[in-house]
Amino acid sequence: MRWLRVLPLVMAVSLLTAATEPVLVPEVSQRDIQIQYGFTGAELLLFGAIVYPGGTPPSRDSDIVVILKGPPQSIILREKQKIAGIWINAASTEFRSAPGYYAVASSRPIEKIVDKRTAAIYEFGLSNLQLSPAGSIDPAEQRRFLSGLVDLNTREGLYKQQDGSVEILEGVLYQARLSIPASVPTGTYTAETFLVRDGQVLAAAVREIEVRKFGFELFVAAMAEYQPFLYGVSAVLISLALGWLGGVLFRKV
């Protein structure tokens, strides 16, 4: 039934647009994701339609690449080094605008859709993320830290690449599913959809998604940010109360 949400947009674009290039009409299953108690993650359905001039798909197949990312954040990476049997912080670097979450889905493997230069321009794939370091850094060292960041966030489910997971129906309708883990940061996300044919990006469209805390989680986050002293005191008191209660129950057992 979700396809029905796209049909009015497709009709409007077909009637009002005299474009000579194809147009993307994207949609997402959720525009507002609320993180509250018991939140275990969410699955987003990104779907839409490709409107071709004249309403007829070309004889050559097209590809779809979908990127969901956000929010950008400053992050400091520190490299661990073992000295005399002890792990200590060694080299470090800071990235000014690393996405807290990044997922890319495509109808075929990225390397079969576009060349390396185009993939780098549009940030197609984990190996093509373009992060801005704070200050000067050796390119080789930057690549090493970037690889470490990608590996860390991939293991935590915050970065992912899903080649071949976008379905294209009749050359016109498409859909992709992306999972969002419970640890995802709050903020504004962008769902970018790209139409690619013969290695060229023919059309692109963006939808925004808001991820925010709700209920008790929102209260705790607000206390931690705006009343850090009271938040700290409350956390200590709760810990003491739980410890005392545990001791009482243990004596009764």
Coordinates of N, CA and C in Angstrom, one line a residue:
M1 N 0.8 -1.2 0.0 CA 0.0 0.0 0.0 C 0.8 1.3 0.0
R2 N 2.1 1.1 0.4 CA 2.9 2.3 0.5 C 3.2 2.9 -0.9
W3 N 3.1 2.0 -2.0 CA 3.3 2.6 -3.3 C 2.2 3.6 -3.7
L4 N 1.0 3.5 -3.0 CA -0.1 4.4 -3.3 C 0.3 5.8 -2.9
R5 N 1.2 6.0 -1.9 CA 1.6 7.3 -1.5 C 2.4 8.0 -2.5
V6 N 3.0 7.2 -3.4 CA 3.9 7.8 -4.5 C 3.1 8.2 -5.7
L7 N 1.9 7.5 -5.9 CA 1.2 7.8 -7.2 C 0.8 9.2 -7.4
P8 N 0.2 9.9 -6.4 CA -0.2 11.3 -6.6 C 1.0 12.2 -7.0
L9 N 2.2 11.9 -6.4 CA 3.4 12.7 -6.7 C 3.8 12.4 -8.1
V10 N 3.7 11.1 -8.5 CA 4.1 10.8 -9.9 C 3.2 11.5 -10.9
M11 N 1.9 11.5 -10.6 CA 1.0 12.1 -11.5 C 1.2 13.6 -11.6
A12 N 1.5 14.2 -10.4 CA 1.8 15.7 -10.4 C 3.0 16.0 -11.2
V13 N 4.1 15.2 -11.0 CA 5.3 15.5 -11.8 C 5.1 15.3 -13.3
S14 N 4.4 14.3 -13.6 CA 4.1 14.0 -15.0 C 3.3 15.1 -15.7
L15 N 2.4 15.7 -15.0 CA 1.5 16.7 -15.6 C 2.1 18.1 -15.6
L16 N 3.0 18.4 -14.5 CA 3.4 19.8 -14.4 C 4.9 20.0 -14.9
T17 N 5.6 18.9 -15.1 CA 7.0 19.0 -15.4 C 7.2 18.6 -16.9
A18 N 7.8 19.5 -17.6 CA 8.2 19.3 -19.0 C 9.7 19.0 -19.1
A19 N 10.1 18.1 -18.3 CA 11.6 17.9 -18.2 C 12.0 16.9 -19.3
T20 N 13.3 17.1 -19.7 CA 13.8 16.2 -20.7 C 14.7 15.1 -20.1
E21 N 14.9 15.2 -18.8 CA 15.6 14.2 -18.0 C 14.7 13.5 -17.0
P22 N 15.0 12.3 -16.6 CA 14.2 11.6 -15.6 C 14.1 12.3 -14.3
V23 N 13.1 12.1 -13.6 CA 12.9 12.8 -12.3 C 12.6 11.7 -11.2
L24 N 13.2 11.8 -10.0 CA 13.0 10.9 -8.9 C 11.9 11.5 -8.0
V25 N 11.0 10.6 -7.6 CA 9.9 10.9 -6.6 C 10.1 10.0 -5.4
P26 N 10.9 10.4 -4.4 CA 11.2 9.5 -3.3 C 10.2 9.7 -2.2
E27 N 10.2 8.7 -1.3 CA 9.4 8.7 -0.1 C 10.0 7.8 1.0
V28 N 9.8 8.0 2.2 CA 10.2 7.2 3.3 C 9.1 6.7 4.2
S29 N 9.2 5.6 4.8 CA 8.1 5.0 5.6 C 7.9 5.8 6.9
Q30 N 8.9 6.5 7.4 CA 8.9 7.3 8.6 C 9.6 8.5 8.5
R31 N 9.0 9.7 8.8 CA 9.7 10.9 8.7 C 10.2 11.4 10.1
D32 N 9.6 10.7 11.1 CA 9.9 11.1 12.5 C 10.0 9.8 13.3
I33 N 11.2 9.5 13.8 CA 11.5 8.4 14.6 C 11.8 8.8 16.1
Q34 N 10.9 8.3 17.0 CA 11.0 8.7 18.4 C 11.7 7.6 19.2
I35 N 12.8 8.0 19.9 CA 13.5 7.1 20.8 C 12.9 7.2 22.2
Q36 N 12.3 6.1 22.7 CA 11.8 6.1 24.0 C 12.2 4.8 24.7
Y37 N 11.7 4.6 25.9 CA 12.0 3.5 26.7 C 11.7 2.2 26.0
G38 N 12.6 1.3 25.9 CA 12.4 0.0 25.2 C 12.7 0.1 23.7
F39 N 13.2 1.2 23.2 CA 13.5 1.3 21.8 C 14.7 0.4 21.4
T40 N 14.4 -0.5 20.5 CA 15.4 -1.5 20.0 C 15.9 -1.3 18.6
G41 N 15.5 -0.1 18.0 CA 15.9 0.1 16.7 C 14.7 0.3 15.8
A42 N 14.9 0.6 14.5 CA 13.8 0.7 13.6 C 14.3 0.3 12.2
E43 N 13.3 0.0 11.4 CA 13.6 -0.3 10.0 C 12.9 0.6 9.1
L44 N 13.7 1.3 8.2 CA 13.1 2.3 7.3 C 12.9 1.7 5.9
L45 N 11.8 2.0 5.3 CA 11.6 1.6 3.9 C 11.7 2.9 3.1
L46 N 12.7 2.9 2.2 CA 12.9 4.0 1.3 C 12.4 3.6 -0.1
F47 N 11.4 4.3 -0.6 CA 10.8 3.8 -1.8 C 10.4 5.0 -2.7
G48 N 10.0 4.7 -3.9 CA 9.7 5.9 -4.8 C 9.5 5.4 -6.2
A49 N 9.5 6.4 -7.1 CA 9.3 6.1 -8.5 C 10.2 7.0 -9.3
I50 N 10.5 6.5 -10.5 CA 11.3 7.2 -11.5 C 10.4 7.6 -12.6
V51 N 10.3 8.9 -12.9 CA 9.4 9.5 -13.9 C 10.3 9.8 -15.1
Y52 N 10.1 9.1 -16.2 CA 10.9 9.3 -17.4 C 10.1 10.2 -18.4
P53 N 10.8 11.0 -19.2 CA 10.2 11.8 -20.2 C 9.3 11.0 -21.1
G54 N 8.1 11.4 -21.3 CA 7.2 10.6 -22.1 C 6.6 9.4 -21.4
G55 N 7.0 9.2 -20.2 CA 6.5 8.1 -19.4 C 6.9 6.7 -19.8
T56 N 7.9 6.6 -20.6 CA 8.4 5.3 -21.1 C 9.9 5.1 -20.6
P57 N 10.1 4.0 -19.8 CA 11.5 3.7 -19.4 C 12.4 3.4 -20.6
P58 N 13.7 3.7 -20.5 CA 14.6 3.4 -21.6 C 14.8 1.9 -21.7
S59 N 15.4 1.6 -22.8 CA 15.6 0.1 -23.1 C 16.8 -0.3 -22.2
R60 N 17.7 0.6 -21.9 CA 18.9 0.2 -21.0 C 18.5 0.3 -19.5
D61 N 18.9 -0.6 -18.7 CA 18.6 -0.6 -17.3 C 19.3 0.5 -16.6
S62 N 18.6 1.1 -15.6 CA 19.2 2.1 -14.7 C 19.4 1.5 -13.3
D63 N 20.2 2.2 -12.6 CA 20.5 1.8 -11.2 C 20.1 2.8 -10.2
I64 N 19.8 2.4 -9.0 CA 19.4 3.3 -7.9 C 20.4 3.1 -6.7
V65 N 20.9 4.2 -6.2 CA 21.8 4.3 -5.0 C 21.1 5.1 -4.0
V66 N 20.9 4.6 -2.8 CA 20.2 5.3 -1.7 C 21.2 5.5 -0.5
I67 N 21.4 6.7 0.0 CA 22.3 6.9 1.1 C 21.5 7.6 2.2
L68 N 21.5 7.0 3.4 CA 20.9 7.6 4.6 C 22.0 7.9 5.6
K69 N 22.1 9.2 5.9 CA 23.2 9.6 6.8 C 22.8 10.8 7.7
G70 N 23.6 11.0 8.8 CA 23.4 12.1 9.7 C 23.5 11.6 11.1
P71 N 23.4 12.5 12.0 CA 23.8 13.9 11.8 C 25.3 14.1 11.9
P72 N 25.8 15.2 11.2 CA 27.3 15.4 11.3 C 27.7 15.8 12.7
Q73 N 28.9 15.3 13.0 CA 29.4 15.6 14.4 C 30.9 15.6 14.4
S74 N 31.5 16.4 15.3 CA 32.9 16.4 15.4 C 33.4 15.2 16.3
I75 N 34.4 14.5 15.9 CA 34.8 13.4 16.6 C 36.4 13.3 16.7
I76 N 36.9 12.9 17.8 CA 38.3 12.8 18.0 C 38.7 11.3 18.1
L77 N 39.5 10.8 17.2 CA 40.0 9.4 17.2 C 41.3 9.3 17.8
R78 N 41.5 8.4 18.7 CA 42.8 8.1 19.3 C 43.3 6.7 19.0
E79 N 44.5 6.6 18.6 CA 45.1 5.3 18.3 C 45.8 4.7 19.5
K80 N 45.4 3.4 19.9 CA 46.0 2.8 21.0 C 47.3 2.1 20.6
Q81 N 48.3 2.2 21.5 CA 49.6 1.6 21.3 C 50.1 0.9 22.5
K82 N 50.6 -0.4 22.4 CA 51.0 -1.2 23.5 C 52.5 -0.9 23.8
I83 N 52.8 -0.4 25.0 CA 54.1 -0.1 25.4 C 54.4 -0.7 26.8
A84 N 55.4 -1.6 26.8 CA 55.7 -2.3 28.1 C 54.5 -3.0 28.6
G85 N 53.7 -3.6 27.8 CA 52.5 -4.4 28.2 C 51.3 -3.6 28.6
I86 N 51.4 -2.3 28.4 CA 50.3 -1.4 28.8 C 49.8 -0.6 27.5
W87 N 48.5 -0.7 27.3 CA 47.9 0.1 26.2 C 47.7 1.5 26.6
I88 N 48.3 2.4 25.8 CA 48.1 3.9 26.0 C 47.7 4.6 24.7
N89 N 47.2 5.8 24.9 CA 46.8 6.6 23.7 C 48.1 7.1 23.0
A90 N 48.1 6.9 21.7 CA 49.3 7.4 20.9 C 48.8 8.5 20.0
A91 N 48.9 8.3 18.7 CA 48.5 9.4 17.8 C 47.0 9.6 17.8
S92 N 46.5 10.8 17.5 CA 45.1 11.1 17.4 C 44.9 12.1 16.3
T93 N 43.6 12.2 15.9 CA 43.2 13.2 14.9 C 41.7 13.5 15.1
E94 N 41.3 14.6 14.6 CA 39.9 15.1 14.8 C 39.3 15.3 13.4
F95 N 38.1 14.7 13.3 CA 37.3 15.0 12.1 C 36.1 15.9 12.4
R96 N 36.0 17.0 11.6 CA 35.0 18.0 12.0 C 33.5 17.6 11.7
S97 N 33.3 16.8 10.7 CA 31.9 16.5 10.2 C 31.7 15.1 9.9
A98 N 32.0 14.2 10.8 CA 31.8 12.7 10.5 C 30.3 12.4 10.8
P99 N 29.6 11.7 9.8 CA 28.2 11.4 10.1 C 28.1 10.4 11.2
G100 N 27.1 10.6 12.1 CA 26.9 9.7 13.2 C 26.4 8.4 12.7
Y101 N 25.7 8.4 11.6 CA 25.2 7.2 11.0 C 25.3 7.3 9.5
Y102 N 25.7 6.2 8.8 CA 25.8 6.2 7.3 C 25.5 4.9 6.8
A103 N 24.5 4.8 5.9 CA 24.2 3.5 5.3 C 23.9 3.8 3.8
V104 N 24.4 2.9 3.0 CA 24.2 3.0 1.5 C 23.7 1.7 1.0
A105 N 22.7 1.8 0.2 CA 22.1 0.6 -0.5 C 22.1 0.9 -2.0
S106 N 22.3 -0.1 -2.8 CA 22.4 0.0 -4.2 C 21.8 -1.2 -4.9
S107 N 21.4 -1.0 -6.2 CA 20.8 -2.1 -6.9 C 21.8 -3.1 -7.4
R108 N 23.1 -2.6 -7.5 CA 24.2 -3.5 -7.9 C 25.4 -3.0 -7.1
P109 N 26.5 -3.8 -7.0 CA 27.7 -3.3 -6.4 C 28.1 -2.0 -6.9
I110 N 28.6 -1.1 -6.1 CA 28.9 0.3 -6.5 C 30.0 0.3 -7.6
E111 N 30.9 -0.6 -7.5 CA 32.0 -0.6 -8.5 C 31.5 -1.0 -9.9
K112 N 30.3 -1.6 -10.0 CA 29.7 -1.9 -11.3 C 28.8 -0.9 -11.8
I113 N 28.5 0.1 -11.0 CA 27.6 1.2 -11.3 C 28.3 2.4 -11.8
V114 N 29.3 2.9 -11.1 CA 30.1 4.1 -11.4 C 31.6 3.8 -11.3
D115 N 32.4 4.7 -11.9 CA 33.8 4.6 -11.7 C 34.2 5.2 -10.4
K116 N 35.5 5.1 -10.0 CA 36.0 5.5 -8.7 C 35.8 7.0 -8.5
R117 N 36.0 7.8 -9.6 CA 35.9 9.3 -9.4 C 34.5 9.7 -9.1
T118 N 33.5 9.1 -9.8 CA 32.1 9.5 -9.5 C 31.7 9.0 -8.2
A119 N 32.2 7.8 -7.8 CA 31.9 7.3 -6.4 C 32.4 8.2 -5.3
A120 N 33.6 8.7 -5.6 CA 34.2 9.6 -4.6 C 33.4 10.9 -4.5
I121 N 33.0 11.5 -5.6 CA 32.3 12.7 -5.7 C 31.0 12.7 -4.9
Y122 N 30.2 11.6 -5.1 CA 28.9 11.4 -4.4 C 29.0 10.6 -3.1
E123 N 30.2 10.2 -2.7 CA 30.3 9.4 -1.5 C 29.5 8.1 -1.5
F124 N 29.6 7.4 -2.7 CA 29.0 6.1 -2.8 C 29.9 5.1 -2.1
G125 N 29.5 4.6 -1.0 CA 30.2 3.5 -0.4 C 31.1 4.0 0.8
L126 N 31.3 3.0 1.7 CA 32.1 3.3 2.9 C 33.5 3.8 2.6
S127 N 34.1 3.2 1.5 CA 35.5 3.6 1.2 C 35.6 5.0 0.5
N128 N 34.4 5.6 0.3 CA 34.4 6.9 -0.4 C 33.9 8.0 0.5
L129 N 33.8 7.8 1.8 CA 33.4 8.9 2.7 C 34.5 10.0 2.7
Q130 N 34.0 11.2 2.6 CA 34.9 12.4 2.6 C 34.7 13.1 3.9
L131 N 35.7 13.0 4.8 CA 35.7 13.6 6.1 C 36.7 14.7 6.2
S132 N 36.4 15.8 6.8 CA 37.3 17.0 6.9 C 38.1 16.9 8.2
P133 N 39.4 16.7 8.1 CA 40.2 16.7 9.3 C 40.4 18.1 9.9
A134 N 40.5 18.3 11.2 CA 40.7 19.6 11.8 C 42.2 19.8 11.8
G135 N 42.7 20.6 10.9 CA 44.1 20.9 10.9 C 44.8 20.0 9.8
S136 N 46.1 20.2 9.6 CA 46.8 19.4 8.6 C 47.1 18.0 9.1
I137 N 47.1 17.1 8.1 CA 47.4 15.7 8.5 C 47.9 15.0 7.2
D138 N 48.9 14.1 7.4 CA 49.4 13.4 6.3 C 48.3 12.5 5.7
P139 N 48.2 12.5 4.4 CA 47.1 11.8 3.7 C 47.1 10.3 4.1
A140 N 48.2 9.7 4.2 CA 48.3 8.2 4.6 C 47.7 8.0 6.0
E141 N 48.1 8.9 6.9 CA 47.6 8.8 8.2 C 46.1 9.1 8.3
Q142 N 45.6 10.1 7.5 CA 44.2 10.3 7.4 C 43.4 9.1 7.0
R143 N 43.9 8.4 6.0 CA 43.3 7.2 5.5 C 43.2 6.1 6.5
R144 N 44.3 6.0 7.3 CA 44.4 5.0 8.4 C 43.3 5.3 9.5
F145 N 43.2 6.6 9.8 CA 42.2 6.9 10.9 C 40.8 6.8 10.3
L146 N 40.6 7.1 9.1 CA 39.3 7.0 8.4 C 38.9 5.5 8.4
S147 N 39.8 4.7 8.0 CA 39.6 3.2 8.0 C 39.2 2.7 9.4
G148 N 39.9 3.3 10.4 CA 39.6 2.9 11.8 C 38.2 3.3 12.2
L149 N 37.8 4.5 11.8 CA 36.5 5.0 12.2 C 35.4 4.2 11.5
V150 N 35.6 3.9 10.2 CA 34.6 3.1 9.5 C 34.5 1.7 10.1
D151 N 35.6 1.1 10.5 CA 35.6 -0.3 11.1 C 34.9 -0.2 12.4
L152 N 35.2 0.8 13.2 CA 34.5 0.9 14.6 C 33.0 1.0 14.4
N153 N 32.6 2.0 13.6 CA 31.2 2.2 13.4 C 30.4 1.1 12.7
T154 N 31.1 0.4 11.8 CA 30.5 -0.8 11.2 C 30.2 -1.9 12.2
R155 N 31.2 -2.1 13.1 CA 31.0 -3.2 14.1 C 29.9 -2.8 15.1
E156 N 29.6 -1.5 15.2 CA 28.5 -1.0 16.1 C 27.2 -0.9 15.4
G157 N 27.2 -1.2 14.1 CA 25.9 -1.1 13.3 C 25.6 0.3 12.9
L158 N 26.5 1.3 13.0 CA 26.2 2.6 12.7 C 26.6 3.0 11.2
Y159 N 27.5 2.2 10.6 CA 27.9 2.3 9.2 C 27.6 1.0 8.6
K160 N 27.0 1.0 7.4 CA 26.8 -0.2 6.6 C 26.7 0.0 5.1
Q161 N 27.0 -1.0 4.4 CA 26.9 -0.9 2.9 C 26.2 -2.2 2.5
Q162 N 25.1 -2.0 1.7 CA 24.2 -3.1 1.3 C 24.2 -3.1 -0.3
D163 N 25.1 -3.7 -0.9 CA 25.1 -3.8 -2.3 C 24.1 -4.8 -2.8
G164 N 23.4 -4.4 -3.8 CA 22.3 -5.3 -4.4 C 21.1 -5.4 -3.6
S165 N 20.8 -4.5 -2.7 CA 19.6 -4.6 -1.8 C 18.5 -3.7 -2.3
V166 N 18.7 -2.9 -3.3 CA 17.6 -2.0 -3.8 C 16.9 -2.8 -4.9
E167 N 15.6 -2.9 -4.8 CA 14.8 -3.6 -5.8 C 14.2 -2.6 -6.7
I168 N 14.2 -2.8 -8.0 CA 13.6 -2.0 -9.0 C 12.6 -2.8 -9.8
L169 N 11.3 -2.3 -9.7 CA 10.2 -3.0 -10.3 C 9.8 -2.4 -11.6
E170 N 9.8 -3.1 -12.7 CA 9.4 -2.7 -14.0 C 10.2 -1.4 -14.5
G171 N 11.4 -1.2 -13.9 CA 12.2 -0.1 -14.3 C 11.7 1.2 -13.9
V172 N 10.6 1.2 -13.0 CA 10.0 2.5 -12.6 C 9.9 2.7 -11.1
L173 N 9.5 1.6 -10.4 CA 9.4 1.7 -8.9 C 10.6 1.0 -8.2
Y174 N 11.0 1.6 -7.1 CA 12.1 1.1 -6.4 C 11.9 1.1 -4.9
Q175 N 12.6 0.2 -4.2 CA 12.5 0.2 -2.7 C 13.7 -0.4 -2.1
A176 N 14.0 0.1 -0.9 CA 15.2 -0.4 -0.1 C 14.9 -0.3 1.3
R177 N 15.4 -1.3 2.1 CA 15.2 -1.3 3.5 C 16.5 -1.1 4.3
L178 N 16.5 -0.2 5.2 CA 17.7 0.1 6.0 C 17.3 0.1 7.5
S179 N 18.1 -0.6 8.3 CA 17.9 -0.7 9.7 C 18.7 0.3 10.5
I180 N 18.0 0.8 11.5 CA 18.6 1.9 12.4 C 18.8 1.2 13.8
P181 N 20.0 1.1 14.3 CA 20.2 0.5 15.6 C 19.7 1.4 16.8
A182 N 19.6 0.8 17.9 CA 19.1 1.5 19.1 C 20.1 2.6 19.5
S183 N 21.3 2.5 19.2 CA 22.4 3.4 19.6 C 22.5 4.6 18.7
V184 N 21.6 4.7 17.7 CA 21.7 5.8 16.7 C 21.6 7.2 17.4
P185 N 22.5 8.2 17.0 CA 22.4 9.5 17.6 C 21.1 10.2 17.1
T186 N 20.7 11.2 17.9 CA 19.5 12.0 17.5 C 19.9 13.1 16.6
G187 N 19.0 13.6 15.9 CA 19.2 14.7 15.0 C 18.5 14.6 13.7
T188 N 18.9 15.4 12.7 CA 18.3 15.4 11.4 C 19.1 14.5 10.4
Y189 N 18.4 13.6 9.7 CA 19.1 12.7 8.8 C 18.6 13.1 7.4
T190 N 19.4 12.8 6.4 CA 19.0 12.9 5.0 C 19.0 11.6 4.3
A191 N 17.9 11.3 3.6 CA 17.8 10.2 2.7 C 18.0 10.6 1.3
E192 N 19.1 10.3 0.7 CA 19.4 10.8 -0.7 C 19.3 9.6 -1.7
T193 N 18.6 9.9 -2.7 CA 18.4 8.9 -3.8 C 19.0 9.3 -5.1
F194 N 19.7 8.5 -5.7 CA 20.4 8.8 -7.0 C 20.0 7.8 -8.1
L195 N 19.7 8.4 -9.2 CA 19.4 7.5 -10.4 C 20.7 7.5 -11.3
V196 N 21.2 6.4 -11.6 CA 22.4 6.3 -12.4 C 22.2 5.4 -13.6
R197 N 22.7 5.8 -14.7 CA 22.7 5.0 -16.0 C 24.0 5.3 -16.7
D198 N 24.6 4.2 -17.2 CA 25.9 4.3 -18.0 C 26.9 5.1 -17.2
G199 N 27.0 4.9 -15.9 CA 28.0 5.5 -15.1 C 27.8 6.9 -14.8
Q200 N 26.6 7.5 -15.2 CA 26.4 8.9 -14.9 C 25.2 9.1 -14.0
V201 N 25.3 10.0 -13.1 CA 24.1 10.4 -12.2 C 23.2 11.3 -13.0
L202 N 22.0 10.8 -13.2 CA 21.0 11.5 -14.0 C 20.0 12.3 -13.2
A203 N 19.8 11.9 -12.0 CA 18.8 12.6 -11.1 C 19.1 12.3 -9.7
A204 N 18.7 13.2 -8.8 CA 18.9 13.0 -7.3 C 17.8 13.7 -6.6
A205 N 17.4 13.2 -5.5 CA 16.4 13.8 -4.6 C 16.7 13.5 -3.2
V206 N 16.2 14.3 -2.3 CA 16.5 14.2 -0.9 C 15.2 14.3 0.0
R207 N 15.1 13.5 1.0 CA 14.1 13.6 2.0 C 14.8 13.7 3.4
E208 N 14.2 14.4 4.3 CA 14.7 14.5 5.7 C 14.0 13.7 6.6
I209 N 14.7 13.1 7.6 CA 14.1 12.3 8.7 C 14.6 12.8 10.0
E210 N 13.7 12.9 10.9 CA 14.1 13.4 12.3 C 14.1 12.3 13.3
V211 N 15.2 12.1 14.0 CA 15.3 11.1 15.0 C 15.5 11.9 16.3
R212 N 14.5 11.7 17.3 CA 14.5 12.5 18.5 C 14.1 11.6 19.7
K213 N 14.6 12.0 20.8 CA 14.2 11.4 22.1 C 12.8 11.8 22.5
F214 N 12.1 10.9 23.2 CA 10.7 11.2 23.6 C 10.4 10.6 25.0
G215 N 9.6 11.3 25.7 CA 9.2 10.8 27.1 C 10.4 10.9 28.1
F216 N 10.6 9.8 28.8 CA 11.6 9.8 29.9 C 13.0 10.0 29.4
E217 N 13.3 9.4 28.2 CA 14.6 9.6 27.6 C 14.9 11.1 27.3
L218 N 13.8 11.8 26.8 CA 14.0 13.2 26.6 C 14.3 14.0 27.8
F219 N 13.6 13.6 28.9 CA 13.8 14.3 30.2 C 15.2 14.0 30.7
V220 N 15.7 12.8 30.6 CA 17.1 12.5 31.1 C 18.1 13.2 30.2
A221 N 17.9 13.3 28.9 CA 18.9 14.0 28.0 C 18.9 15.5 28.3
A222 N 17.7 16.1 28.6 CA 17.6 17.5 28.9 C 18.3 17.8 30.2
M223 N 18.1 16.9 31.2 CA 18.8 17.1 32.5 C 20.3 17.0 32.4
A224 N 20.8 16.1 31.6 CA 22.2 15.9 31.5 C 22.8 17.1 30.8
E225 N 22.1 17.7 29.9 CA 22.6 18.8 29.1 C 22.5 20.2 29.8
Y226 N 21.3 20.4 30.4 CA 21.0 21.8 30.9 C 21.2 21.8 32.5
Q227 N 21.1 20.7 33.2 CA 21.3 20.7 34.6 C 22.3 19.6 35.0
P228 N 23.5 19.7 34.6 CA 24.5 18.6 34.8 C 24.7 18.3 36.3
F229 N 24.7 19.4 37.1 CA 24.9 19.1 38.6 C 23.8 18.3 39.2
L230 N 22.6 18.7 38.9 CA 21.4 17.9 39.5 C 21.4 16.5 38.9
Y231 N 21.8 16.4 37.6 CA 21.8 15.1 37.0 C 22.8 14.2 37.6
G232 N 24.0 14.7 37.9 CA 25.0 14.0 38.6 C 24.6 13.5 40.0
V233 N 24.0 14.5 40.8 CA 23.6 14.2 42.1 C 22.5 13.1 42.1
S234 N 21.6 13.3 41.2 CA 20.5 12.3 41.1 C 21.0 10.9 40.7
A235 N 22.0 10.8 39.8 CA 22.6 9.6 39.5 C 23.2 8.9 40.7
V236 N 23.9 9.7 41.5 CA 24.6 9.1 42.6 C 23.6 8.6 43.7
L237 N 22.5 9.4 43.9 CA 21.5 9.0 44.9 C 20.8 7.8 44.4
I238 N 20.5 7.7 43.1 CA 19.8 6.5 42.6 C 20.7 5.2 42.8
S239 N 22.0 5.4 42.5 CA 23.0 4.3 42.7 C 23.0 3.9 44.1
L240 N 23.1 4.8 45.0 CA 23.1 4.5 46.5 C 21.9 3.8 46.9
A241 N 20.7 4.2 46.4 CA 19.5 3.6 46.8 C 19.4 2.2 46.3
L242 N 19.8 2.0 45.0 CA 19.8 0.6 44.5 C 20.7 -0.3 45.2
G243 N 21.9 0.2 45.6 CA 22.9 -0.6 46.3 C 22.3 -1.0 47.7
W244 N 21.7 0.0 48.4 CA 21.1 -0.3 49.7 C 20.0 -1.3 49.5
L245 N 19.1 -1.2 48.5 CA 18.0 -2.1 48.3 C 18.5 -3.5 48.0
G246 N 19.6 -3.6 47.2 CA 20.2 -4.9 46.9 C 20.7 -5.5 48.1
G247 N 21.4 -4.7 49.0 CA 21.9 -5.3 50.3 C 20.8 -5.8 51.1
V248 N 19.7 -5.1 51.2 CA 18.6 -5.6 52.1 C 18.0 -6.9 51.5
L249 N 17.8 -6.9 50.2 CA 17.2 -8.1 49.6 C 18.2 -9.3 49.8
F250 N 19.5 -9.0 49.7 CA 20.5 -10.1 49.8 C 20.5 -10.7 51.2
R251 N 20.3 -9.8 52.3 CA 20.3 -10.3 53.7 C 19.1 -11.2 53.9
K252 N 17.9 -10.8 53.3 CA 16.7 -11.6 53.5 C 16.8 -12.9 52.8
V253 N 17.5 -13.0 51.7 CA 17.7 -14.3 51.0 C 18.6 -15.2 51.8

